[in-house]
mmCIF file of C-alpha atoms and ligand atoms in Angstrom:
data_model
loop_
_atom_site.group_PDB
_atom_site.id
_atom_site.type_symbol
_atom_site.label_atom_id
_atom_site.label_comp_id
_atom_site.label_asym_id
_atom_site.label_seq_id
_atom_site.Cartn_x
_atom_site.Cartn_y
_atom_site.Cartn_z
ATOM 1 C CA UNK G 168 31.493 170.490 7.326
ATOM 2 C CA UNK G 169 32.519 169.510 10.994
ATOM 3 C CA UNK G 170 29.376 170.924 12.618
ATOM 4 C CA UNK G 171 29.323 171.216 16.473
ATOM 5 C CA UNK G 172 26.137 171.488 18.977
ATOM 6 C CA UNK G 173 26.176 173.820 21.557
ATOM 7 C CA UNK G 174 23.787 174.269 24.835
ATOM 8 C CA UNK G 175 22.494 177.186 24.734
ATOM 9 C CA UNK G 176 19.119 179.839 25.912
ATOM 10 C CA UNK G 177 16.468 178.820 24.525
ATOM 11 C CA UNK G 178 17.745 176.125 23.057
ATOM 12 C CA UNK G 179 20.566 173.946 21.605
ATOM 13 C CA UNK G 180 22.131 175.443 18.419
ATOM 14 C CA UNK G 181 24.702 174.759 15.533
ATOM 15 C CA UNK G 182 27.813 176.379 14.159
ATOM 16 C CA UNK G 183 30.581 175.403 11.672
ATOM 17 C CA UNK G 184 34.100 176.640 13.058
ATOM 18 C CA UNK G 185 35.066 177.343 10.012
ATOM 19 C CA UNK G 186 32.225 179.965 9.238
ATOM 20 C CA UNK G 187 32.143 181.582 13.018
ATOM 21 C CA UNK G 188 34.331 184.048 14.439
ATOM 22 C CA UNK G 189 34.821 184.598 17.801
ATOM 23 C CA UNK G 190 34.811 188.751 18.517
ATOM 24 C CA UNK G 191 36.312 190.101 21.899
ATOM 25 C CA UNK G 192 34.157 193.678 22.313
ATOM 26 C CA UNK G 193 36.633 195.975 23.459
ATOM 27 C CA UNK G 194 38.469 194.339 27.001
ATOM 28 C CA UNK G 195 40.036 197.550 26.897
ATOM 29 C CA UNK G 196 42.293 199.280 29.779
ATOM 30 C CA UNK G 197 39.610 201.730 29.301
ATOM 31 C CA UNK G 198 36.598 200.229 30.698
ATOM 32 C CA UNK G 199 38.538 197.293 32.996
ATOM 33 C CA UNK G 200 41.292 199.394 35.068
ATOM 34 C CA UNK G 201 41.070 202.500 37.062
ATOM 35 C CA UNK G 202 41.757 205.681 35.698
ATOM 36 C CA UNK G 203 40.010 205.298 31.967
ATOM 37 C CA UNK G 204 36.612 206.103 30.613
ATOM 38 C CA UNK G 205 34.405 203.356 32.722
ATOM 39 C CA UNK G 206 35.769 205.190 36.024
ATOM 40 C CA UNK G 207 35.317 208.852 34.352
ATOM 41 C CA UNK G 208 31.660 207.797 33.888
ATOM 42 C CA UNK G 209 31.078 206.433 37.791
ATOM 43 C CA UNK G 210 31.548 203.431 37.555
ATOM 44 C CA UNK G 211 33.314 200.562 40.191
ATOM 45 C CA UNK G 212 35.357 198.940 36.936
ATOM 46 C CA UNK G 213 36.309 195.931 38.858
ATOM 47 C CA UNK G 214 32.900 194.307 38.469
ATOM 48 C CA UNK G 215 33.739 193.783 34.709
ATOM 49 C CA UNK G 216 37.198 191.509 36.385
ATOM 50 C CA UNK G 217 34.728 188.227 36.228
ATOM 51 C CA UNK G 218 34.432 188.431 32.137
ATOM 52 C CA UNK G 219 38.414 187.918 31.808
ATOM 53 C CA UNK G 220 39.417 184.331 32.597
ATOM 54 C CA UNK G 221 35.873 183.114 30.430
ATOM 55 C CA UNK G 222 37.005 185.484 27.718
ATOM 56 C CA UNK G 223 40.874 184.379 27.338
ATOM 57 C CA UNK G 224 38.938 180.468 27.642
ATOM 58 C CA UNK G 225 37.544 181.245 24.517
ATOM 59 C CA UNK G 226 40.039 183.006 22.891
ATOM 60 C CA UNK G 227 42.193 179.936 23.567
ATOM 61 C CA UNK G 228 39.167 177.520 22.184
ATOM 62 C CA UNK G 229 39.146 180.033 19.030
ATOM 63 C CA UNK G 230 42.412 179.424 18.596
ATOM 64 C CA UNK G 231 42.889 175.620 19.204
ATOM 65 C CA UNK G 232 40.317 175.227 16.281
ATOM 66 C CA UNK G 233 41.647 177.805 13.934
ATOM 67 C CA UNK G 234 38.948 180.242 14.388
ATOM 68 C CA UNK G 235 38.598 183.592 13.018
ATOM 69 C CA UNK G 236 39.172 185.863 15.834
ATOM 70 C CA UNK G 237 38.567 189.771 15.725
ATOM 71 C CA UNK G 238 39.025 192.180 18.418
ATOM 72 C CA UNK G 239 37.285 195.166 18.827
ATOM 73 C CA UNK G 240 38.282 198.651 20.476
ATOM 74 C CA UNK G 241 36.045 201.679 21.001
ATOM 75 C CA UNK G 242 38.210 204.972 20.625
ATOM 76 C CA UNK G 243 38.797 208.010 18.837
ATOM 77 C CA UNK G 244 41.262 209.738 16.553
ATOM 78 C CA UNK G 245 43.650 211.858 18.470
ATOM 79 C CA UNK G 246 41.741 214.978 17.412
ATOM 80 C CA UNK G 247 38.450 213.615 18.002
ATOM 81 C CA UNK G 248 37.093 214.641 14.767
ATOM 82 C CA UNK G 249 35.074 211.260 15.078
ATOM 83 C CA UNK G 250 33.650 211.874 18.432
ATOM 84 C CA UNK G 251 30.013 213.743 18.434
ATOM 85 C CA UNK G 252 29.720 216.072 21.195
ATOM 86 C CA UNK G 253 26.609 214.099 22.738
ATOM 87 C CA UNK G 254 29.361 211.568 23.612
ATOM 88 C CA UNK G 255 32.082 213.994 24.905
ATOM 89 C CA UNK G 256 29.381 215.742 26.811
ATOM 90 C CA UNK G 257 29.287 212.109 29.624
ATOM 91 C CA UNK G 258 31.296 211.780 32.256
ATOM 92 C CA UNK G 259 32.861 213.898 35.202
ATOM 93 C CA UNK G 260 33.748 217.076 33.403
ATOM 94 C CA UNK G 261 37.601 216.550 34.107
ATOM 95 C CA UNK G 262 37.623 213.084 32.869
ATOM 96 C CA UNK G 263 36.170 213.088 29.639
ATOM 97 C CA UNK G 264 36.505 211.529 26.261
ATOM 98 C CA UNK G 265 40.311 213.027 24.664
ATOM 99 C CA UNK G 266 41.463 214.645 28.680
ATOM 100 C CA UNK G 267 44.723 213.313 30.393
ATOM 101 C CA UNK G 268 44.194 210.285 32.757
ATOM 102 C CA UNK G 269 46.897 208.195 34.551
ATOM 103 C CA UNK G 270 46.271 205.781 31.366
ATOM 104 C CA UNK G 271 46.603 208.493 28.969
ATOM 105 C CA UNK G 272 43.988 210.358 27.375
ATOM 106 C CA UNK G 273 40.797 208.939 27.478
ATOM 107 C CA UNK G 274 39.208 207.082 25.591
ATOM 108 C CA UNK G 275 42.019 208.241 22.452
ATOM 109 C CA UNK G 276 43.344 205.718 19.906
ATOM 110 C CA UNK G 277 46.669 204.755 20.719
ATOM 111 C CA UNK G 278 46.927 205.652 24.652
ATOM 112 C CA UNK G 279 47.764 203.494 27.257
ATOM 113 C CA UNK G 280 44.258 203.395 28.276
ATOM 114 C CA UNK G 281 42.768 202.257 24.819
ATOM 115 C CA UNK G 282 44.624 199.235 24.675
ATOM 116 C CA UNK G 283 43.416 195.408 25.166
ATOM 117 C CA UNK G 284 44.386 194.218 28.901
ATOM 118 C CA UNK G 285 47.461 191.762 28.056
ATOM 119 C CA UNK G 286 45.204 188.357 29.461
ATOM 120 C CA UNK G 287 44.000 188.899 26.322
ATOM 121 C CA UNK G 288 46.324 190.148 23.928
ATOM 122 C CA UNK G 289 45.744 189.938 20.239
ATOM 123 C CA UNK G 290 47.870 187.617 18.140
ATOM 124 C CA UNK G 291 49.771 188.910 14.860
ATOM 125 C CA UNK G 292 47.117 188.263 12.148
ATOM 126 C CA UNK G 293 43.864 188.402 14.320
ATOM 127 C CA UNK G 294 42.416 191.288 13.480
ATOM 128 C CA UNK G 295 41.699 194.827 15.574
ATOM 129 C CA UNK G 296 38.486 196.383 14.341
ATOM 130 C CA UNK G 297 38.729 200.656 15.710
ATOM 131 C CA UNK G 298 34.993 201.780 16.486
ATOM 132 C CA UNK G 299 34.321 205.054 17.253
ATOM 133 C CA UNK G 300 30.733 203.830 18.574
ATOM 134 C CA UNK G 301 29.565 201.074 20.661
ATOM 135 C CA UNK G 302 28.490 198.597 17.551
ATOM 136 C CA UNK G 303 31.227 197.351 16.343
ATOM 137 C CA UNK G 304 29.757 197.729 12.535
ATOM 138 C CA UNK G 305 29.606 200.913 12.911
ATOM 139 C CA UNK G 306 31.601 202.800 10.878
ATOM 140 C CA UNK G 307 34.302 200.310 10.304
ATOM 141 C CA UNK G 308 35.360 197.519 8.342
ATOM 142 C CA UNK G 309 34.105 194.634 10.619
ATOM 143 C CA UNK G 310 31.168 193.126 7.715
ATOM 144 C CA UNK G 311 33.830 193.231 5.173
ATOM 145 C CA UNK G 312 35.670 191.286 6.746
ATOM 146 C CA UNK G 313 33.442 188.605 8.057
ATOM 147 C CA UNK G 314 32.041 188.180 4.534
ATOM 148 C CA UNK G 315 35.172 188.013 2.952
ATOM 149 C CA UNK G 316 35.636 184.711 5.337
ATOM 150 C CA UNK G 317 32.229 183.552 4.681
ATOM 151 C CA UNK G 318 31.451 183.802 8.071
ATOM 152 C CA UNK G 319 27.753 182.831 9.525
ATOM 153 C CA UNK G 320 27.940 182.926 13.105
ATOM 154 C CA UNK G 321 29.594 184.736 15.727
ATOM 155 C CA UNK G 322 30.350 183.712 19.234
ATOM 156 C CA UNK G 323 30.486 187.025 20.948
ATOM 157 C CA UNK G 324 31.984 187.894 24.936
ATOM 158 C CA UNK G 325 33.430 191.132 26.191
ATOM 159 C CA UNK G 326 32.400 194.649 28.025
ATOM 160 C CA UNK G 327 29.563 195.549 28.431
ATOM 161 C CA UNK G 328 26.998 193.581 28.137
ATOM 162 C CA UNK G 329 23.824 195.975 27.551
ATOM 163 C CA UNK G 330 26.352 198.730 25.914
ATOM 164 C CA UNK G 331 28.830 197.462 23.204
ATOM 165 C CA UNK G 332 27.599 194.276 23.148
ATOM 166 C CA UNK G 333 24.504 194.295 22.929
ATOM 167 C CA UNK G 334 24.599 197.024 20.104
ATOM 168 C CA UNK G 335 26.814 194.775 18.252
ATOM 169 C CA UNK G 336 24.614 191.768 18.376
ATOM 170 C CA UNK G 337 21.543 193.555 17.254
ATOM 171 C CA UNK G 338 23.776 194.846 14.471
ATOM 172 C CA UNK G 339 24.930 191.293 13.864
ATOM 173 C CA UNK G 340 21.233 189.925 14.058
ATOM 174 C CA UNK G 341 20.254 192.618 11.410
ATOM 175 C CA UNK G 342 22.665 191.524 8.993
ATOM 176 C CA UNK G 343 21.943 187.902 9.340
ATOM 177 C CA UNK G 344 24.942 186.511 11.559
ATOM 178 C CA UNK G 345 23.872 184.048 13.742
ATOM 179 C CA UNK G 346 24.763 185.179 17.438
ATOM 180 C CA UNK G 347 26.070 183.048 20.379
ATOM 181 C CA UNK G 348 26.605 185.256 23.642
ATOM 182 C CA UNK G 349 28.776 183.678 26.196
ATOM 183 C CA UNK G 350 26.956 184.688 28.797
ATOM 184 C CA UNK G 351 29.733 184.851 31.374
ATOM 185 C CA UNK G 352 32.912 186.083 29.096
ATOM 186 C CA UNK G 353 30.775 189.351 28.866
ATOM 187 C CA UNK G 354 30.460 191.992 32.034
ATOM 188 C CA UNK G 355 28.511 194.902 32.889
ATOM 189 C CA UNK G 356 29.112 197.955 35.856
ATOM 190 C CA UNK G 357 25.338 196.929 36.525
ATOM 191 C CA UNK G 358 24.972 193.056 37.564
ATOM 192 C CA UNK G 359 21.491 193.355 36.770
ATOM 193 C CA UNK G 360 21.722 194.823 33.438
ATOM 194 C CA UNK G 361 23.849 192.262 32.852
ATOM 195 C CA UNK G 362 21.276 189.483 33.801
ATOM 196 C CA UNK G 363 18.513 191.162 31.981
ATOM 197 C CA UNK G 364 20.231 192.254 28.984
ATOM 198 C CA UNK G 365 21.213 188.377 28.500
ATOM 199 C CA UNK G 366 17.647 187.373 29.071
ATOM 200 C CA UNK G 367 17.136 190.004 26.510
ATOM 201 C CA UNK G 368 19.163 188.512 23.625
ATOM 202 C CA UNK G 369 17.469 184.996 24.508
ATOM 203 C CA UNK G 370 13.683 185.818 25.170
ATOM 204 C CA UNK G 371 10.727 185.444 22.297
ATOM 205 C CA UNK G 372 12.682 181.895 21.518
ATOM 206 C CA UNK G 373 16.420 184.124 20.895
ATOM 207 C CA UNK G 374 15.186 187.387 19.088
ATOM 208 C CA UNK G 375 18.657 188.268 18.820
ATOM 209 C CA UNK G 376 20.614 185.531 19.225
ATOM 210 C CA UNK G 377 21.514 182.895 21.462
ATOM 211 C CA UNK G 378 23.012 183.007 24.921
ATOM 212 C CA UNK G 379 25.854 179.706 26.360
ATOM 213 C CA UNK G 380 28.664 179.655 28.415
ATOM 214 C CA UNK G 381 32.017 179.444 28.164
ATOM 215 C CA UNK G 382 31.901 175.592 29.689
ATOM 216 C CA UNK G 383 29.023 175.026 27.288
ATOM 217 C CA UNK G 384 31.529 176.726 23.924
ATOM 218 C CA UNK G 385 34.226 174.230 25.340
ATOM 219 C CA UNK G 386 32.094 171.044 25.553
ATOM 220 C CA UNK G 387 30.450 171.588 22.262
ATOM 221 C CA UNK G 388 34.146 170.712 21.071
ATOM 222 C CA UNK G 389 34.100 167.349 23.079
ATOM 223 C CA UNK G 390 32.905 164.454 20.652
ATOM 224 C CA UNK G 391 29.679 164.552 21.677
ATOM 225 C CA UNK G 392 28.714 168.153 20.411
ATOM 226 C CA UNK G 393 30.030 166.790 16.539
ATOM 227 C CA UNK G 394 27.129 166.626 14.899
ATOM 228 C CA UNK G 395 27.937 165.667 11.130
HETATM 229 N N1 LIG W 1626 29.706 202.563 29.569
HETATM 230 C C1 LIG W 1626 29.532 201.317 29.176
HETATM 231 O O1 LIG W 1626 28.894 200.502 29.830
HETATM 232 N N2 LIG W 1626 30.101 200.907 28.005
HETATM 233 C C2 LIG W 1626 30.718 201.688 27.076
HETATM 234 O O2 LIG W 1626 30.772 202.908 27.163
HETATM 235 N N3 LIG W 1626 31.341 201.025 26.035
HETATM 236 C C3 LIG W 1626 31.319 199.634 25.890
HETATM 237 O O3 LIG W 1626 30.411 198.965 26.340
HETATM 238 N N4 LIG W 1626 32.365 199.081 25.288
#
């Protein structure tokens, strides 16, 4: 066991790197550049530009200590068998889910748009979980795969906060996981959704999980945060 401490809201907390994984929610093209689904819904996508540099911090901390790290990607199959009309139905009516955008079409498994910005680029061998909904359980092979590793605790950043990753931490919390947000690899369109859906995750002493930084992830590697 090489437990570490880490700072965190409300209050310190434990993992073993060798039981957590660190999961990326979807730092697609999509939701972070012009022209994909985030824009066809109204939103200004460069507000979710702060979550990249703490996201690729961690990705490089995950990887320094031989951490599992999964990536997630919302999408749909080309014929959008998997999308329900109650999602199609969002969004300016010529920019919706499966239409032709400058990044391809939208939203669409295997377009320009759907794929992970290059800061942050999966490696050969870390795995890309497909979701056709915003938890990142849903429907795919994600708790599989994380109890196959034996894993007990998730460090989770990405886009956005009160959407996809919230939904995937309260999927997380139900299954048991034990959930560290880092607070500022994650982004919203909203800045105050993204304050108060972090407050969320942390209030009634961390209902569903625990919320650090990416400073806090990175010290809790220094000696000090080795706690067996
Ligand atoms: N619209 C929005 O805030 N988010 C999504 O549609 N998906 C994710 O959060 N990934």
């Amino acid at each position: 066991m090489n437990m570490r401490q880490i700072n965190a809201t409300p209050g310190p907390t434990t993992f073993d790197p060798a039981r957590t994984a660190l999961i990326i929610i979807d730092m697609q093209r999509d939701f972070l550049e012009p022209g994909g689904f985030g824009e066809a819904l109204g939103n200004d996508v460069s507000s979710l530009a702060t979550a990249v540099a703490p996201c690729r911090r961690m990705l490089d901390l995950a990887r320094a200590h031989d951490m599992l790290v999964i990536h997630t990607r919302e999408g749909h199959r080309p014929d959008l068998a998997d999308a329900p009309p109650a999602k199609v139905e969002r969004g300016a009516p010529s920019m919706r889910i499966g239409d032709a955008g400058p990044m391809g079409r939208i939203l669409v498994r295997g377009q320009d748009g759907h794929g992970i910005i290059a800061a942050l680029a999966p490696d050969a061998g870390e795995p890309v979980i497909d979701k056709p909904g915003k938890g990142a359980f849903y429907q795919t092979d994600l708790e599989i795969m994380l109890h196959n590793r034996r894993i007990e605790s998730l460090l989770v950043c990405g886009v956005t906060t009160e959407v996809c990753v919230h939904t995937t931490v309260r999927e997380a919390n139900d299954r048991g996981f034990r959930c560290i947000v880092i607070g500022d690899a994650c982004g919203s369109y909203f800045p105050e959704f993204h304050r108060v859906g972090l407050e969320m995750i942390a209030a009634q002493g961390g209902i569903f999980g625990w919320v650090a930084t990416s400073a806090d992830a990175v010290a809790s590697f220094d000696d000090g945060g080795h706690t067996t």
